[in-house]
Short mmCIF file of N, CA and C in Angstrom, two decimals:
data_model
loop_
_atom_site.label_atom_id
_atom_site.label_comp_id
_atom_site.label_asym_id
_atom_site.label_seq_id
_atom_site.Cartn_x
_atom_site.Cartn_y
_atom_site.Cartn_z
N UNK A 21 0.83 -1.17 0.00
CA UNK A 21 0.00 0.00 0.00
C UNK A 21 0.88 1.25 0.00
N UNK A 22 0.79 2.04 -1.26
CA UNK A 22 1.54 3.41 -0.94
C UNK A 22 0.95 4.35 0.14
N UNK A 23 1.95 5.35 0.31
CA UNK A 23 1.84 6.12 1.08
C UNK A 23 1.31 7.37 0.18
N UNK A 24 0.48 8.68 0.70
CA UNK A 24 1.27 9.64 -0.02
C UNK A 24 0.68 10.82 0.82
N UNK A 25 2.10 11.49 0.75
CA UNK A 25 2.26 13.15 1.43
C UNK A 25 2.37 14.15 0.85
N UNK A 26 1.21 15.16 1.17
CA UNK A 26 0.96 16.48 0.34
C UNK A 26 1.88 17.27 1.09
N UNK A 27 2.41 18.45 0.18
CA UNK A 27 2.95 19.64 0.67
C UNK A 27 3.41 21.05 -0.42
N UNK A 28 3.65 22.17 0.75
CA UNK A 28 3.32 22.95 -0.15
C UNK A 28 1.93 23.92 0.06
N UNK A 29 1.35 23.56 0.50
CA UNK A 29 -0.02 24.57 0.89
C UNK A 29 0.29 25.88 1.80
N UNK A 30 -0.46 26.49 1.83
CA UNK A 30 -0.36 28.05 2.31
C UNK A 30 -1.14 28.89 2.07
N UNK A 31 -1.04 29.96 2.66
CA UNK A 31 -2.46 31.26 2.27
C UNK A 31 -1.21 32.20 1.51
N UNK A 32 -1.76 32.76 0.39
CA UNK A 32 -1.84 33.72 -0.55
C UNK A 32 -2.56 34.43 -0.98
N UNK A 33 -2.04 36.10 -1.03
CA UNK A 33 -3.28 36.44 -2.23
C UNK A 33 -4.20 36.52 -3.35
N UNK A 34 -4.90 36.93 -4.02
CA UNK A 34 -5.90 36.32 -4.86
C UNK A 34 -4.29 36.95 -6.13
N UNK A 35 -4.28 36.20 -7.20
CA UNK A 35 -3.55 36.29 -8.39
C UNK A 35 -2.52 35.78 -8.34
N UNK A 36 -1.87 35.31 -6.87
CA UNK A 36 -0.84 34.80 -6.87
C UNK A 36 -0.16 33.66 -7.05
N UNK A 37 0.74 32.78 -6.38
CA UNK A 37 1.21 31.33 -7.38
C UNK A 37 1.41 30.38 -5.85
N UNK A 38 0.84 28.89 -6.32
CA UNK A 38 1.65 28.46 -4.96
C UNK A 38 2.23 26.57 -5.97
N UNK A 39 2.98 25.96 -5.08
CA UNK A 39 3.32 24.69 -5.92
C UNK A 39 3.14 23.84 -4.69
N UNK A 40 2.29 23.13 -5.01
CA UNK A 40 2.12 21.42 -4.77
C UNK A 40 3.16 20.33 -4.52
N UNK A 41 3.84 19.80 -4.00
CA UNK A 41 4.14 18.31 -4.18
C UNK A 41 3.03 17.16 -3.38
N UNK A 42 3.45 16.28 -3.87
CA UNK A 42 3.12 15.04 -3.41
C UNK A 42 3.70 13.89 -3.60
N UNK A 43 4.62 13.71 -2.60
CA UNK A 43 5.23 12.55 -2.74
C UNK A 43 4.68 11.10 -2.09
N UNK A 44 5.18 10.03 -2.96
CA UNK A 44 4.74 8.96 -2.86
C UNK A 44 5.78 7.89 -2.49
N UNK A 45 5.45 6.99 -1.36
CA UNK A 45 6.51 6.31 -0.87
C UNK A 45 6.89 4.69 -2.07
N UNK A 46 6.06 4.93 -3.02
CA UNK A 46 6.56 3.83 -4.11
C UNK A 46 6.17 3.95 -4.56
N UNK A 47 6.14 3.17 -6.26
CA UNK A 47 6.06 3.50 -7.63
C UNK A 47 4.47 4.37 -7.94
N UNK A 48 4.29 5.16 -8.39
CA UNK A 48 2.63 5.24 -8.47
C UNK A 48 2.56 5.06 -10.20
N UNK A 49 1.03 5.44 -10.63
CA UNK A 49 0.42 4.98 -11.57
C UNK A 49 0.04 6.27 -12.00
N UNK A 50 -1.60 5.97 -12.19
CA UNK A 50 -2.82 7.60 -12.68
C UNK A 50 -2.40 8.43 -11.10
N UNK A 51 -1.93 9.72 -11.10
CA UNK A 51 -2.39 9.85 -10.01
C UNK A 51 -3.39 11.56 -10.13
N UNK A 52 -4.11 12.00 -9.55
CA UNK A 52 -4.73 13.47 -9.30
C UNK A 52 -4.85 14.30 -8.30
N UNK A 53 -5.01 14.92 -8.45
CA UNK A 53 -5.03 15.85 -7.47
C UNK A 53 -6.58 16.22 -7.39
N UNK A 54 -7.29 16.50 -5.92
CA UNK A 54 -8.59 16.72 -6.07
C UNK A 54 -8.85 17.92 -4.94
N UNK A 55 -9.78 18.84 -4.50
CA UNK A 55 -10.48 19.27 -3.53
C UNK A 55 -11.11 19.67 -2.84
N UNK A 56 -11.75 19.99 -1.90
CA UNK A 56 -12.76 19.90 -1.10
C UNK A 56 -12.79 20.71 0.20
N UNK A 57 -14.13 20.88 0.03
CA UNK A 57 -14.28 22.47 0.82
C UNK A 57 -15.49 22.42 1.76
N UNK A 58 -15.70 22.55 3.10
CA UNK A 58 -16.96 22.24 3.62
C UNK A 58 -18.36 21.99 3.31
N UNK A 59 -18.70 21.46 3.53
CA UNK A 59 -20.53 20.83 2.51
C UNK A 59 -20.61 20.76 1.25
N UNK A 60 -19.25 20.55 0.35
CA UNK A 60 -19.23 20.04 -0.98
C UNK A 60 -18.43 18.91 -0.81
N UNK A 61 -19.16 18.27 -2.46
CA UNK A 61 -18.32 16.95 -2.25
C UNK A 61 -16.82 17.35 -3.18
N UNK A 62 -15.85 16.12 -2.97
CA UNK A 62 -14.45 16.11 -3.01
C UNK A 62 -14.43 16.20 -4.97
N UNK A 63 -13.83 17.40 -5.11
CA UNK A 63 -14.24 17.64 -6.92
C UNK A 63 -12.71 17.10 -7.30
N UNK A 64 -12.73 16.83 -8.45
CA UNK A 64 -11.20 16.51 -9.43
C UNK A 64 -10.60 17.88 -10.18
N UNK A 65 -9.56 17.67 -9.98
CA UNK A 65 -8.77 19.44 -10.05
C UNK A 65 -7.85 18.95 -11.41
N UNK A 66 -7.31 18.42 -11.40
CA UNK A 66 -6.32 17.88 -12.62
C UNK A 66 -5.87 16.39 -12.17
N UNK A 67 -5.44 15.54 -13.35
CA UNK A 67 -4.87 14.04 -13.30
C UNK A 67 -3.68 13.91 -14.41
N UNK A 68 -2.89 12.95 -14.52
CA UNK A 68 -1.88 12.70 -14.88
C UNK A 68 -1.58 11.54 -14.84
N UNK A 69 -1.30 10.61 -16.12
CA UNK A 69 -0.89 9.52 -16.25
C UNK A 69 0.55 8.99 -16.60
N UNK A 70 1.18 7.69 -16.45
CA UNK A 70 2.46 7.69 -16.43
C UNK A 70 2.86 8.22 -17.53
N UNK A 71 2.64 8.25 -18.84
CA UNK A 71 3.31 8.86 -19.71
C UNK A 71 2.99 10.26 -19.86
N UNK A 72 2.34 11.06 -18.78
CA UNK A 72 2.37 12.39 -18.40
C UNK A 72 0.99 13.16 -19.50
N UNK A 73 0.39 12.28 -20.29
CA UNK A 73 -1.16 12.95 -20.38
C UNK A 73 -1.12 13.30 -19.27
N UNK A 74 -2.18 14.74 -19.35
CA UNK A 74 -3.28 15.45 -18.96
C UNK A 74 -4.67 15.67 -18.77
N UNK A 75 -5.26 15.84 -18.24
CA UNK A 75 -6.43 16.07 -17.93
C UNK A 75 -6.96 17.14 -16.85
N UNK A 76 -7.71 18.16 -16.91
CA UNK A 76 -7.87 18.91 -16.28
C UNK A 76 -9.48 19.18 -16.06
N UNK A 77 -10.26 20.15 -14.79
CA UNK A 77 -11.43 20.53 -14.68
C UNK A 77 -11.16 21.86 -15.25
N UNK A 78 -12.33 22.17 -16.14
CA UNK A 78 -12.56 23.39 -17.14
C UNK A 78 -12.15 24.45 -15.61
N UNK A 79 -12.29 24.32 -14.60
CA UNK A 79 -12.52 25.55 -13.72
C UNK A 79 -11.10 25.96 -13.14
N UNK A 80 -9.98 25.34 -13.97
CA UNK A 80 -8.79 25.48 -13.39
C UNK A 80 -7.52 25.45 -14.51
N UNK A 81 -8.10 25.21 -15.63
CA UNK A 81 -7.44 24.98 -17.13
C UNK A 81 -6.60 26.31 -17.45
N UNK A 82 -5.40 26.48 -17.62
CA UNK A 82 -4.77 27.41 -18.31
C UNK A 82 -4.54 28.39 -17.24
N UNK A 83 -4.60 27.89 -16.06
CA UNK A 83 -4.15 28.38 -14.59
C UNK A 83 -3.03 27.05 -13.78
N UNK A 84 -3.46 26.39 -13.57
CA UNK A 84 -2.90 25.02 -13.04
C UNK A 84 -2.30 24.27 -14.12
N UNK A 85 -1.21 23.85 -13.58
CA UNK A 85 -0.39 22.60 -14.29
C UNK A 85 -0.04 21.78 -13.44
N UNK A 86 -0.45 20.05 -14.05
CA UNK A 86 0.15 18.73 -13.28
C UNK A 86 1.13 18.31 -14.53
N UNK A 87 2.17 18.02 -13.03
CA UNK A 87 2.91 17.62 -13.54
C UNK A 87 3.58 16.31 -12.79
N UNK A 88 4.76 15.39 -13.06
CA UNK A 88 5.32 14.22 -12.16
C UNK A 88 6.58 14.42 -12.44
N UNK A 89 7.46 13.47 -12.08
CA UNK A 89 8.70 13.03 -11.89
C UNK A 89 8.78 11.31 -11.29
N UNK A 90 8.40 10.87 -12.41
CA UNK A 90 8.49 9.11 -11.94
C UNK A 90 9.81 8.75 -11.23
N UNK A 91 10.94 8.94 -11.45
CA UNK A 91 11.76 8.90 -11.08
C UNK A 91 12.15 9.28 -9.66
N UNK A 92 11.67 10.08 -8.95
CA UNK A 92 11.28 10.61 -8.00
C UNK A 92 9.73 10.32 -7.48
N UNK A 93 9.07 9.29 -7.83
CA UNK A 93 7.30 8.76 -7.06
C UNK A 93 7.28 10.50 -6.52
N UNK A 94 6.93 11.43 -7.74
CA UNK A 94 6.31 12.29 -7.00
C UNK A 94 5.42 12.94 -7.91
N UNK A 95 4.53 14.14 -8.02
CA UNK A 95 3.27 14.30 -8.95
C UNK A 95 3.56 16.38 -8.13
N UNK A 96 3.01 16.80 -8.83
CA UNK A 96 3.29 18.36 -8.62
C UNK A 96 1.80 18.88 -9.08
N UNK A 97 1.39 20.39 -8.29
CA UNK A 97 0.93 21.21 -9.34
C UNK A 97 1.00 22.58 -8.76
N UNK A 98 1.26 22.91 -10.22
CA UNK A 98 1.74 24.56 -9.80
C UNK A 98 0.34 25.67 -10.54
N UNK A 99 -0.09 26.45 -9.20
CA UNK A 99 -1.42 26.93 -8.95
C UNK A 99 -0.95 28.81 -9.12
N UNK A 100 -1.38 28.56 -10.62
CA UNK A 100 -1.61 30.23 -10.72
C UNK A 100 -2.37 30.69 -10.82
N UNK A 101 -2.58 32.27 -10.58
CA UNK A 101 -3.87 33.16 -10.93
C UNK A 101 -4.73 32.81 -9.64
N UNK A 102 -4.35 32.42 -8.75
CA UNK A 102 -5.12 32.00 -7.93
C UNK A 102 -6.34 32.74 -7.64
N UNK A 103 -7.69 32.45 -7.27
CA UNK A 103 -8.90 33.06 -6.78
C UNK A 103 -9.25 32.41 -5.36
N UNK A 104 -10.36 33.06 -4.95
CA UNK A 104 -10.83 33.04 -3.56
C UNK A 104 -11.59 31.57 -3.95
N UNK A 105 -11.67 30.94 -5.40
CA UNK A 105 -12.45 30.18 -5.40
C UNK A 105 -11.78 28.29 -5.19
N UNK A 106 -10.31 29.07 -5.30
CA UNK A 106 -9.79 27.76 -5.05
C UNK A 106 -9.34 27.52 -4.11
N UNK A 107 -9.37 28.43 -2.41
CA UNK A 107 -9.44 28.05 -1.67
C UNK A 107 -10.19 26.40 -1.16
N UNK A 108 -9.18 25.65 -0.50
CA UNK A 108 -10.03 24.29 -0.16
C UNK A 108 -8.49 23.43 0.16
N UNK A 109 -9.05 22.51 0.68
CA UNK A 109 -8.32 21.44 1.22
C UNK A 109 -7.57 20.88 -0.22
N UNK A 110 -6.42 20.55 -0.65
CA UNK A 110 -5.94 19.86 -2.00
C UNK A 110 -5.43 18.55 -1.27
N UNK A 111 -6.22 17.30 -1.92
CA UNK A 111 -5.67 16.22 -1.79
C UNK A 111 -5.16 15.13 -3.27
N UNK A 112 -4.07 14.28 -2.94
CA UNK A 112 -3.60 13.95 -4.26
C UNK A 112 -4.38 12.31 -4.03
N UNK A 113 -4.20 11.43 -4.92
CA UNK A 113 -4.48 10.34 -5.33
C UNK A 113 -4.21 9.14 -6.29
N UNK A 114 -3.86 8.08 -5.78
CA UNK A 114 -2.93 7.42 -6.72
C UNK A 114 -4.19 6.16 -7.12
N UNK A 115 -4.12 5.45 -8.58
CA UNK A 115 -4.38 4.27 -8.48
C UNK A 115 -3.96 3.86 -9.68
N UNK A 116 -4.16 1.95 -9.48
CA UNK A 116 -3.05 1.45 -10.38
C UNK A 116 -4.23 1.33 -11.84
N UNK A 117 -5.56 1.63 -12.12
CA UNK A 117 -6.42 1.25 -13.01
C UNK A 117 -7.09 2.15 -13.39
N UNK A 118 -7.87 2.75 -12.68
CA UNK A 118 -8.37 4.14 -12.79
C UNK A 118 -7.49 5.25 -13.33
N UNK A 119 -8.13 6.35 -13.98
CA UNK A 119 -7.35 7.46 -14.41
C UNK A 119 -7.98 8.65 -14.97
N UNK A 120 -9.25 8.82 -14.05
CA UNK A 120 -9.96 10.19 -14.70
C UNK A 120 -10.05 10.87 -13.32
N UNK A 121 -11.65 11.73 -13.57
CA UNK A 121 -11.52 13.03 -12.37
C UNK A 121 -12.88 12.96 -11.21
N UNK A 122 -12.93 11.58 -11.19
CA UNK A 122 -13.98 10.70 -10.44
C UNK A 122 -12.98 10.67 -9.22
N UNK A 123 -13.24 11.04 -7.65
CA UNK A 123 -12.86 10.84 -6.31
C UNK A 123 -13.40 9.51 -5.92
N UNK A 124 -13.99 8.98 -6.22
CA UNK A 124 -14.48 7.44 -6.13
C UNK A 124 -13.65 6.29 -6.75
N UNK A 125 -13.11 6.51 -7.85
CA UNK A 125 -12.05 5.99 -8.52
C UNK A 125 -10.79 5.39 -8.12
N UNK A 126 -10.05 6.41 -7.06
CA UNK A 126 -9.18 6.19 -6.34
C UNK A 126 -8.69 5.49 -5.15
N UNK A 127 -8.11 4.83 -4.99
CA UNK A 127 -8.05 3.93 -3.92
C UNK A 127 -6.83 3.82 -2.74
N UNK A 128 -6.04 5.04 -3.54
CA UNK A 128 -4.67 5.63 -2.14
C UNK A 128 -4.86 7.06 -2.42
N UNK A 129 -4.86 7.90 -0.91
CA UNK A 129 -5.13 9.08 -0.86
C UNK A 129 -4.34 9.76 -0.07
N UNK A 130 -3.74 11.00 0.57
CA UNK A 130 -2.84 11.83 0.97
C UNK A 130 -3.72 12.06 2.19
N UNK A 131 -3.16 12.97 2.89
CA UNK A 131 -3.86 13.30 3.93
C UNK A 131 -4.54 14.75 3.97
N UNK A 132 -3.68 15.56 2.67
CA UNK A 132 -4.57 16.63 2.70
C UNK A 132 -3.11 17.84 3.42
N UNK A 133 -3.09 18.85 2.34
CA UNK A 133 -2.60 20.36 2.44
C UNK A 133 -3.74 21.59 1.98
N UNK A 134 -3.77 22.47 2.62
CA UNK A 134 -5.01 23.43 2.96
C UNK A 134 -4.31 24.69 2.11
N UNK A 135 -5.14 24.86 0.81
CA UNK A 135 -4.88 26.09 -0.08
C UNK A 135 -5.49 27.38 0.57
N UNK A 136 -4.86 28.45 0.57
CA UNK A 136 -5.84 29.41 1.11
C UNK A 136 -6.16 30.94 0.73
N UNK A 137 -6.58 31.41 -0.01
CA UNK A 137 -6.45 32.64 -0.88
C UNK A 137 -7.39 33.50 -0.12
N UNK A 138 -6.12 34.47 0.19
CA UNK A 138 -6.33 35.37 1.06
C UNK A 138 -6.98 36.96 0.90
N UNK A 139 -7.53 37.03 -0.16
CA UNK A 139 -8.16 38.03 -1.21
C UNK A 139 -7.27 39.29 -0.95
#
């Protein structure tokens, strides 16, 4: 069973930039990044597969980039333009079959770094 540890979270102002890691204590697969914010459910933010396709939610496209480093079991994303709207908990997610922007899909999860845009 992998492990995996988010980091990198922080409060910023609205337009500004913050970067993600998530490292993984062994090999991973699809992994995404997803998150979640009190009385909503856990949304899909961007995903990434081993040969480094993309996939992204329209609400974060051409602001956010995922990215990895297999070589390093680790998965990134670097959060620009930030808004008050992407404030929320960012959690990452690995699995060996799955590979879209379904939170149900996933079956190893992080524990969670807290984005925070500080307007």
């Amino acid at each position: 069973q992998v492990q995996l540890l988010e980091s990198g979270g922080g409060s910023v102002q609205s337009g500004g930039s913050l970067r993600l890691s998530c490292a993984a204590s062994g090999y991973i697969y699809c992994m995404g990044w997803f998150r979640q914010v009190p009385g909503k459910e856990r949304e899909g933010v961007a995903r990434i597969d081993r040969d480094k396709s993309t996939r992204y939610t329209q609400f974060v496209e051409g602001r956010f980039t995922i990215s990895r480093d297999n070589a390093k079991n680790t998965i990134y994303l670097q959060m620009n333009s930030l808004k008050l709207e992407d404030t929320a908990t960012y959690y990452c997610a690995d699995d060996a079959a799955y590979c879209g922007l379904e939170h149900g899909g996933y079956d190893y999860w992080g524990q969670g770094t807290q984005v925070t845009d500080s307007s």
